[in-house]
Short mmCIF file of C-alpha atoms and ligand atoms in Angstrom, two decimals:
data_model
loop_
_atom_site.label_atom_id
_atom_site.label_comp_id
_atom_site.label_asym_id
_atom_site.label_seq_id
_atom_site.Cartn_x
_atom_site.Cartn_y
_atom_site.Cartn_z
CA UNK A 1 -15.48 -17.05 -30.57
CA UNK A 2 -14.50 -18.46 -34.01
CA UNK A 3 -12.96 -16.27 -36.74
CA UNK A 4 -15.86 -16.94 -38.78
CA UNK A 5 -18.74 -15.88 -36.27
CA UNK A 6 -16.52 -12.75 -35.10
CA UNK A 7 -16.55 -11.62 -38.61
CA UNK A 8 -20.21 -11.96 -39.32
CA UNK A 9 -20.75 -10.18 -36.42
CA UNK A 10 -18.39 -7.59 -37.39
CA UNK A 11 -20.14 -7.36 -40.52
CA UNK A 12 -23.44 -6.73 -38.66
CA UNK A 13 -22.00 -4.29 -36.45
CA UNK A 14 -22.74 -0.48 -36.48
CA UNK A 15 -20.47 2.35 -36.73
CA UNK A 16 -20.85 2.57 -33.06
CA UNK A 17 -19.54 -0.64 -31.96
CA UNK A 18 -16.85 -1.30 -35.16
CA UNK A 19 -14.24 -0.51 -33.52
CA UNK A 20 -14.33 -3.93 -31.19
CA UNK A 21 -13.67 -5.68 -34.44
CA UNK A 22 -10.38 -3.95 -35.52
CA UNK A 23 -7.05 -5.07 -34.30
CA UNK A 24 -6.34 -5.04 -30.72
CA UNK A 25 -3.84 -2.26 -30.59
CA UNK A 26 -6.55 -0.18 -31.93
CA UNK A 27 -9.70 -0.90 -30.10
CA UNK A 28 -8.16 0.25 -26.45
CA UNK A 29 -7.07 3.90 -26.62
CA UNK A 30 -6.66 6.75 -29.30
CA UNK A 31 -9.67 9.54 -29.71
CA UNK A 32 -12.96 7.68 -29.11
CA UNK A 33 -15.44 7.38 -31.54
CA UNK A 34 -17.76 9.64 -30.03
CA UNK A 35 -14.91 12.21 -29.99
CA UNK A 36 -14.28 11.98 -26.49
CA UNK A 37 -10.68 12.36 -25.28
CA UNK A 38 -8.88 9.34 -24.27
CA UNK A 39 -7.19 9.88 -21.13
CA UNK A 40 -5.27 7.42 -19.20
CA UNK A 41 -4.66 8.01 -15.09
CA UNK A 42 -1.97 5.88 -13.83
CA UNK A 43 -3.92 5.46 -10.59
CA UNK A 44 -6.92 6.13 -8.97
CA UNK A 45 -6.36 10.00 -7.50
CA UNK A 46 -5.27 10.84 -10.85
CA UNK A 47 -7.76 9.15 -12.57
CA UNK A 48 -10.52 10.98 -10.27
CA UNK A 49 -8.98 14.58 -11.26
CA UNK A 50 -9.13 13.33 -14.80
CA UNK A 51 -12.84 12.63 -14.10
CA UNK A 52 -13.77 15.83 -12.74
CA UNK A 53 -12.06 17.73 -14.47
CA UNK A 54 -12.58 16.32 -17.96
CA UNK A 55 -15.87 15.22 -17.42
CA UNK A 56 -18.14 14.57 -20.65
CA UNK A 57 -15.15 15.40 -22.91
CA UNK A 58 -13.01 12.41 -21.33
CA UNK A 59 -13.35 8.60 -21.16
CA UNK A 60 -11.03 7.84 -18.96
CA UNK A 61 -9.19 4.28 -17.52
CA UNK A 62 -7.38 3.98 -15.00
CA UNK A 63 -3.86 1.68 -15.39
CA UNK A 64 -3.90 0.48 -11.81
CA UNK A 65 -6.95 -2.32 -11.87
CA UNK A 66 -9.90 -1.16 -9.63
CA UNK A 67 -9.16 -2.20 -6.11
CA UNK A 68 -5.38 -3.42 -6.85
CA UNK A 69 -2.76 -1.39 -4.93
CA UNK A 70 -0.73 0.82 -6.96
CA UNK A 71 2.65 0.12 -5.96
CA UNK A 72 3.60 -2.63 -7.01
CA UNK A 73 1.48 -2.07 -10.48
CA UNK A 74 2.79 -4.58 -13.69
CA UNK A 75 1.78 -3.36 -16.97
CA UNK A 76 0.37 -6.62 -19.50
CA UNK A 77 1.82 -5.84 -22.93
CA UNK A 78 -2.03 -4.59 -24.02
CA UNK A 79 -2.15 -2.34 -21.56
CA UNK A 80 1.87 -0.56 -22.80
CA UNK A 81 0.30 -0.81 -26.09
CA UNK A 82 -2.69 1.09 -25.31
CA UNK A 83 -0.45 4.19 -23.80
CA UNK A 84 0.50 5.34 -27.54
CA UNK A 85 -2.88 5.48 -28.93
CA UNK A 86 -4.10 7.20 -25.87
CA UNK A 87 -4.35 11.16 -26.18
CA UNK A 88 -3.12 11.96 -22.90
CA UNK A 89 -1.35 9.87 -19.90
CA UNK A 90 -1.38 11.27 -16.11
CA UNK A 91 0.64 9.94 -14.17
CA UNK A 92 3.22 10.90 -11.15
CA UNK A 93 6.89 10.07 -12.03
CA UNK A 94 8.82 8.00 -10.04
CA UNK A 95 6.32 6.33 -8.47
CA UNK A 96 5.38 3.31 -10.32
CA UNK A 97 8.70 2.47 -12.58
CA UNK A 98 6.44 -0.02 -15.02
CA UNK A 99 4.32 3.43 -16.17
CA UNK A 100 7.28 4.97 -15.94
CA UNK A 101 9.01 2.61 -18.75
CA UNK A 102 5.57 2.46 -21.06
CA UNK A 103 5.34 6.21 -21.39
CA UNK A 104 9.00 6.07 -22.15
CA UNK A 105 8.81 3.38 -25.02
CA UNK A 106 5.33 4.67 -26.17
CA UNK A 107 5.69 8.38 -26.10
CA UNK A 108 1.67 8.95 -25.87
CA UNK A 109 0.85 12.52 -27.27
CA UNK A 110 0.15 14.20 -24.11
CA UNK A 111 2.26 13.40 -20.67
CA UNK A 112 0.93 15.62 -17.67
CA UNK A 113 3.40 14.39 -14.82
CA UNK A 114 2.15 16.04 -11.67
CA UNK A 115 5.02 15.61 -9.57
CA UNK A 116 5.80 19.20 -10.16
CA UNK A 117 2.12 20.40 -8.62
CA UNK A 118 2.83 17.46 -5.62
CA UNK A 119 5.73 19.19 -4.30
CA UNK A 120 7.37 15.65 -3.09
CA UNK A 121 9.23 15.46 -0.11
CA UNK A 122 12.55 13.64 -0.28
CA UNK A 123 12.12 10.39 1.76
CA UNK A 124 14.10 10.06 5.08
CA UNK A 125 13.77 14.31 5.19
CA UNK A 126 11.72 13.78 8.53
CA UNK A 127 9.78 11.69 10.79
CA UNK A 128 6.50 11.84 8.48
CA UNK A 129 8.51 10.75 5.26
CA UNK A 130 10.84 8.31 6.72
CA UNK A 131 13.47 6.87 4.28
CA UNK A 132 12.03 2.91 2.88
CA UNK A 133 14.94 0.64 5.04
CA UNK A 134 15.40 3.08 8.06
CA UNK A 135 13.82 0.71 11.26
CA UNK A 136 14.80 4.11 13.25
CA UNK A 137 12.97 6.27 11.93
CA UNK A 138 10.24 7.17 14.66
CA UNK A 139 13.16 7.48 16.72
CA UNK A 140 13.36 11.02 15.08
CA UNK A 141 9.76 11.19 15.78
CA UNK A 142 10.40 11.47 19.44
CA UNK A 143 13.66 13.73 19.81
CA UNK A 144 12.04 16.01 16.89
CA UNK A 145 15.68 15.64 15.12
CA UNK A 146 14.77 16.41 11.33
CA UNK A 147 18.13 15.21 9.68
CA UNK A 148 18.20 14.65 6.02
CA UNK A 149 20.07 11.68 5.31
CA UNK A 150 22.29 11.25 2.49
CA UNK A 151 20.52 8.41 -0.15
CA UNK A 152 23.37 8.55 -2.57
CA UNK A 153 26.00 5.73 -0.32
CA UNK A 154 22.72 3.45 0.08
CA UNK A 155 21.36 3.30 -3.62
CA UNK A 156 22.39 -0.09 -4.74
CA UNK A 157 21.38 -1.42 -1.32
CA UNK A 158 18.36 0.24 -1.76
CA UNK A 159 17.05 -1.07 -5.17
CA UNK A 160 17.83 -4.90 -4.09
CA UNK A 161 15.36 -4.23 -0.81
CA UNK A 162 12.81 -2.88 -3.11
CA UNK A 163 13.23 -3.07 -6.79
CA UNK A 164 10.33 -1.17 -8.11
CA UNK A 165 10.17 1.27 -5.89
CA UNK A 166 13.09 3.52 -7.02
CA UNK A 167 11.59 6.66 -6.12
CA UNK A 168 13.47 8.38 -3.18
CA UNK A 169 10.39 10.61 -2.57
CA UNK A 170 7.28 9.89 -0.34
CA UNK A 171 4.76 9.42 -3.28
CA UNK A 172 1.85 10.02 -0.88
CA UNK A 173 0.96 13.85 -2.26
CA UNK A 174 -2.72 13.26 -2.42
CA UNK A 175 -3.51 12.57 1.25
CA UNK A 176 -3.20 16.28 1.46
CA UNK A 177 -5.83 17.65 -0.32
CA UNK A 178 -3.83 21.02 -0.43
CA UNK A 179 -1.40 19.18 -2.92
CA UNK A 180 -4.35 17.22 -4.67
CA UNK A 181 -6.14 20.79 -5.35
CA UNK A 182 -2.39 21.80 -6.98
CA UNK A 183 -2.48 18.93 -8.84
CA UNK A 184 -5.96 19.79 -9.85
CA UNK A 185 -4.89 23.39 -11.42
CA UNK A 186 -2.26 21.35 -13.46
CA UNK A 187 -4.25 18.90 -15.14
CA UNK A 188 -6.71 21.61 -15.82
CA UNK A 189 -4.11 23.25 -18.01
CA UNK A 190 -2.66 20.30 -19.93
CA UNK A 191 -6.24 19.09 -20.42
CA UNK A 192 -7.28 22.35 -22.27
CA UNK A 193 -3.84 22.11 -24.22
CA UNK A 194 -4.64 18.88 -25.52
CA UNK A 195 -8.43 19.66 -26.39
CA UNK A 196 -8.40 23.22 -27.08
CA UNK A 197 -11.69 23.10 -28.67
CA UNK A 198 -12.86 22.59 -24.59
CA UNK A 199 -10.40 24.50 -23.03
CA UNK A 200 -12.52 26.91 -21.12
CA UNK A 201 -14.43 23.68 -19.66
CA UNK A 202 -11.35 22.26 -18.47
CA UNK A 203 -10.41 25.32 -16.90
CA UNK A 204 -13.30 26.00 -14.98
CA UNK A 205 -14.13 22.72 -13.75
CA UNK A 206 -10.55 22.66 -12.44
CA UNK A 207 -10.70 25.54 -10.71
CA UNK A 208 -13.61 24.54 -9.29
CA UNK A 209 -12.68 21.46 -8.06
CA UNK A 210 -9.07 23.05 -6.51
CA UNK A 211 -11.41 25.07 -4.63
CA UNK A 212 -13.35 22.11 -3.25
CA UNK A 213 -10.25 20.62 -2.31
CA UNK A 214 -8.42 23.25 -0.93
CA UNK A 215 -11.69 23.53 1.45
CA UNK A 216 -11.70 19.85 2.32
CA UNK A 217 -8.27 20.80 3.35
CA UNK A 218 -9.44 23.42 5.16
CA UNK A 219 -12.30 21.24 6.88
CA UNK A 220 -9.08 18.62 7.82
CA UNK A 221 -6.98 21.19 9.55
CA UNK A 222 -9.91 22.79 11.36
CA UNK A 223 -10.94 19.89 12.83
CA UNK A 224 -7.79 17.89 13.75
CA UNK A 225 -6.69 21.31 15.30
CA UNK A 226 -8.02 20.38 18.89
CA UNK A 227 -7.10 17.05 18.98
CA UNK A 228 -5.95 15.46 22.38
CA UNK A 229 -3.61 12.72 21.15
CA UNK A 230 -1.27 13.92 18.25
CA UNK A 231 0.34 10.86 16.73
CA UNK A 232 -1.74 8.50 14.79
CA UNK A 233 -0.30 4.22 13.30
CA UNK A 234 -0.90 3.63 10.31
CA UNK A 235 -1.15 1.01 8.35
CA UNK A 236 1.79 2.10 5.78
CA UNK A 237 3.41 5.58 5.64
CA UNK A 238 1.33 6.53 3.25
CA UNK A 239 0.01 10.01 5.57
CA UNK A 240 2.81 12.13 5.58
CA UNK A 241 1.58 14.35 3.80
CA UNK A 242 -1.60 15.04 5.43
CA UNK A 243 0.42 14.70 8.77
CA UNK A 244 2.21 17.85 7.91
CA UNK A 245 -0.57 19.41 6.76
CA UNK A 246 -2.15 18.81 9.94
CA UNK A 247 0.62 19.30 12.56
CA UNK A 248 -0.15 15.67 13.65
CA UNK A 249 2.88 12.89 13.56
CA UNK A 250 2.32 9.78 11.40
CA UNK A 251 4.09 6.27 13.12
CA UNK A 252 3.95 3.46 9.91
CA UNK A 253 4.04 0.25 10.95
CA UNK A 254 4.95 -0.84 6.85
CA UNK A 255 7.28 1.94 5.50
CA UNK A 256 5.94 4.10 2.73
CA UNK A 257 5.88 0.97 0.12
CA UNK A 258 3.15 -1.43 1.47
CA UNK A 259 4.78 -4.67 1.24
CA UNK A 260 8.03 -3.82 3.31
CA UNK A 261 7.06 -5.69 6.54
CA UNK A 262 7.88 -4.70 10.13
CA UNK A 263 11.25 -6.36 12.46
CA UNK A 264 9.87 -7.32 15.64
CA UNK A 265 12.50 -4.71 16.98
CA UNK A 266 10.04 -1.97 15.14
CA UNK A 267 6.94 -3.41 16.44
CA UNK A 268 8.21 -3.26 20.10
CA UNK A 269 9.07 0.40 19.27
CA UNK A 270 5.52 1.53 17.86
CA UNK A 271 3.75 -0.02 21.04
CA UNK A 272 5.85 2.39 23.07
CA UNK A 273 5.25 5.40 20.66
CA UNK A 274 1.67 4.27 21.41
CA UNK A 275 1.67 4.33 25.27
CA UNK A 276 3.79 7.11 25.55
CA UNK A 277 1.31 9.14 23.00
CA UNK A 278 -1.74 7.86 24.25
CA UNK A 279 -2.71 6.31 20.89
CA UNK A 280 -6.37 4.99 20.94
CA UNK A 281 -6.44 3.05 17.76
CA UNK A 282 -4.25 1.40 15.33
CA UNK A 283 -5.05 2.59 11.41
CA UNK A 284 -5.93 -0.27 9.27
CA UNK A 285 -6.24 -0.41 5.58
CA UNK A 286 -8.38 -2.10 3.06
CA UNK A 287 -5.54 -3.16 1.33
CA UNK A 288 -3.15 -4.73 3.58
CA UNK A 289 -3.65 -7.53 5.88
CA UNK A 290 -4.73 -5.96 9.44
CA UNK A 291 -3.02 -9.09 11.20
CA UNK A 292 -0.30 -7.09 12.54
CA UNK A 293 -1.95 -4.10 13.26
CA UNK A 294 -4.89 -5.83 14.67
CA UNK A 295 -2.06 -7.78 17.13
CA UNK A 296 -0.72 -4.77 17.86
CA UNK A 297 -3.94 -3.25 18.98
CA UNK A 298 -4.49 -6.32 21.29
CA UNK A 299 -1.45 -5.95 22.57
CA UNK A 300 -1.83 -2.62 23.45
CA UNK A 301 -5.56 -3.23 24.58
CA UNK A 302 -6.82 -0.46 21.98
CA UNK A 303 -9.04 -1.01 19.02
CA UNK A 304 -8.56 -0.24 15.00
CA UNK A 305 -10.03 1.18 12.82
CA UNK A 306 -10.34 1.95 8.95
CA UNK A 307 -8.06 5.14 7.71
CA UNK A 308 -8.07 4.77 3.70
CA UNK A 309 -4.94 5.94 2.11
CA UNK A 310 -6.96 6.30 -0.82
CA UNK A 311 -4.41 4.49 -3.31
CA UNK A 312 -7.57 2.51 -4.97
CA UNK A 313 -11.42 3.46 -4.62
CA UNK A 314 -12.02 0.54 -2.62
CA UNK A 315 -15.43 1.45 -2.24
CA UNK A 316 -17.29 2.34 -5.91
CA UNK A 317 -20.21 4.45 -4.02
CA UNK A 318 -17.08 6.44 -2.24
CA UNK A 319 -15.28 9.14 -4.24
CA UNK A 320 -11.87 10.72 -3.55
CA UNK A 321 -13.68 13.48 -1.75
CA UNK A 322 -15.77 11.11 0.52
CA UNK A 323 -13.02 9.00 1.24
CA UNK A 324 -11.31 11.87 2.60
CA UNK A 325 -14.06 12.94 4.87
CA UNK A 326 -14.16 9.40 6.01
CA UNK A 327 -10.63 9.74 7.09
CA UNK A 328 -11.22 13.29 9.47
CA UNK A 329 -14.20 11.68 11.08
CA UNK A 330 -11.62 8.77 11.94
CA UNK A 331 -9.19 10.53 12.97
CA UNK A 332 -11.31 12.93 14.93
CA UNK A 333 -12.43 10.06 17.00
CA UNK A 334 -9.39 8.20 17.47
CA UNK A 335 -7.69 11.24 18.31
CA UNK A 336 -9.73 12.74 20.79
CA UNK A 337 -10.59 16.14 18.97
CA UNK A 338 -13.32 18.46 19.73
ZN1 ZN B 1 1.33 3.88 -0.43
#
């Protein structure tokens, strides 16, 4: 569009819709014109407690695209820009190093970090959160060793394997909806800090939706409680969380960062874990390319199916909530529980 016409149809425009026509850095973020909050989720789990919670007080947007893994998110210089007009950021520390920089340089008015309501467990502390570069790590699985290995004499190592992901905590908190409902609480607070005038809305909705999640957690443990098989493969380690919650051992075939790719020396290892355990199905997600897990399954002369780690909402009719159900009737079958 020319400079011209954009200006006679900025000219035309209504209060409503003005705010298209003023700079950039201006039209994305800061306190809407219909007075609604701004809020900005750094993914989509956040961005879902944002929704809830806020509800018709909040427009929110989500900084990880819609159906792009979270990751390995990069920020385009509209999108860091956006972060200090915004009224409040959520987003979990650590976890994706290009929010973490933005919020840094942009200082947005409100930060709610909810790694504090997570409760993250240090990576490499067991067999559920294995440490990122350790091919060994299931072997813990098996002799039920729970060592905690020391990060410190592997950090430079450790940010050449994977540069963005510098966190040395399984990020993974809201696979267990116990965590999520924590979480929940949290935002609930900050949100009625940052918008007094709805404050009591905030509140309640958040304690209403902690109490949906903490029973969805309940619904997870009571019915993975009878299971017949106890280890499930995944995808990537992305279910540690909900493995502890559960009592039920996780085996990643990619490490807790997606894109770190299986040695053929690891592979070998899972199929036994699988035999020995008398997996029935290898996890796949929508995300990652189900080539290896799908050769692994044919190996192993089992089938796969669909366990969502619930990163993106890769389906828009599916909510957090639904997703999660999803995942207990999948893992009810493919474990073998009553
Ligand atoms: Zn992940």
């Amino acid at each position: 569009m020319s400079k011209r016409i954009l200006a006679a149809a900025c000219a035309a425009a209504t209060a409503l819709t003005l705010s298209a026509c003023i700079s950039p850095s201006t039209s994305n973020g800061g306190s809407s014109k219909d007075g609604k909050l701004t809020v900005m989720a750094s993914f989509y789990p956040l961005q879902y407690l944002a929704e809830k919670i806020g509800g018709e007080h909040v427009s929110v947007t989500s900084l990880t695209p819609e159906g792009a893994e979270p990751h390995d998110l990069e920020l385009s210089p509209k999108m860091v820009d956006s972060l200090s007009s915004a009224d409040a950021v959520i987003y979990l520390a650590g976890f994706q190093s290009a929010v973490d920089e933005a919020i840094e340089q942009q200082a947005p008015k409100t930060v709610i970090d909810v790694s504090s309501a997570a409760k993250l467990v240090e990576a490499g502390t067991d067999a559920n959160h294995p440490s990122e570069d350790e091919e060994d790590a299931t072997d813990e699985a098996q002799s039920g060793e729970t060592e905690a290995h020391d990060h410190d004499h592997e950090g430079a190592d450790h940010a050449d394997h994977d540069h963005h992901h510098d966190m040395s905590a399984d990020p993974h908190f809201w696979l267990d909806p116990t965590r999520m409902a924590n979480a929940a609480t949290l935002v609930g607070d900050k949100l009625a800090e940052a918008d007094s005038a709805h404050a009591d809305t905030y509140k309640a909705n958040a304690k209403a939706l902690a109490e949906d999640l903490n029973a969805l957690s309940d619904t997870l443990v009571t019915k993975t409680s009878t299971c017949k098989v106890k280890t499930f493969v995944t995808a990537h380690t992305a279910f540690g969380y909900l493995a502890d919650r559960t009592g039920l051992t996780q085996v990643g075939i990619s490490g807790l960062d997606p894109e770190s790719s299986p040695s053929p020396a690891r592979l070998a290892e899972i199929a036994q874990i699988a035999k020995e355990q008398g997996v029935t199905t290898i996890f796949t997600e929508a995300l990652i390319d189900p080539k290896v897990a799908q050769t692994l399954a044919d190996d192993l002369g089992i089938t796969t199916a669909v366990l969502d780690p619930i990163e993106s909402q890769t389906d828009a009719s599916k909510d957090y909530a639904a997703t999660m159900n999803s995942n207990i009737d999948a893992l009810t079958k493919a474990l073998d529980c009553q």
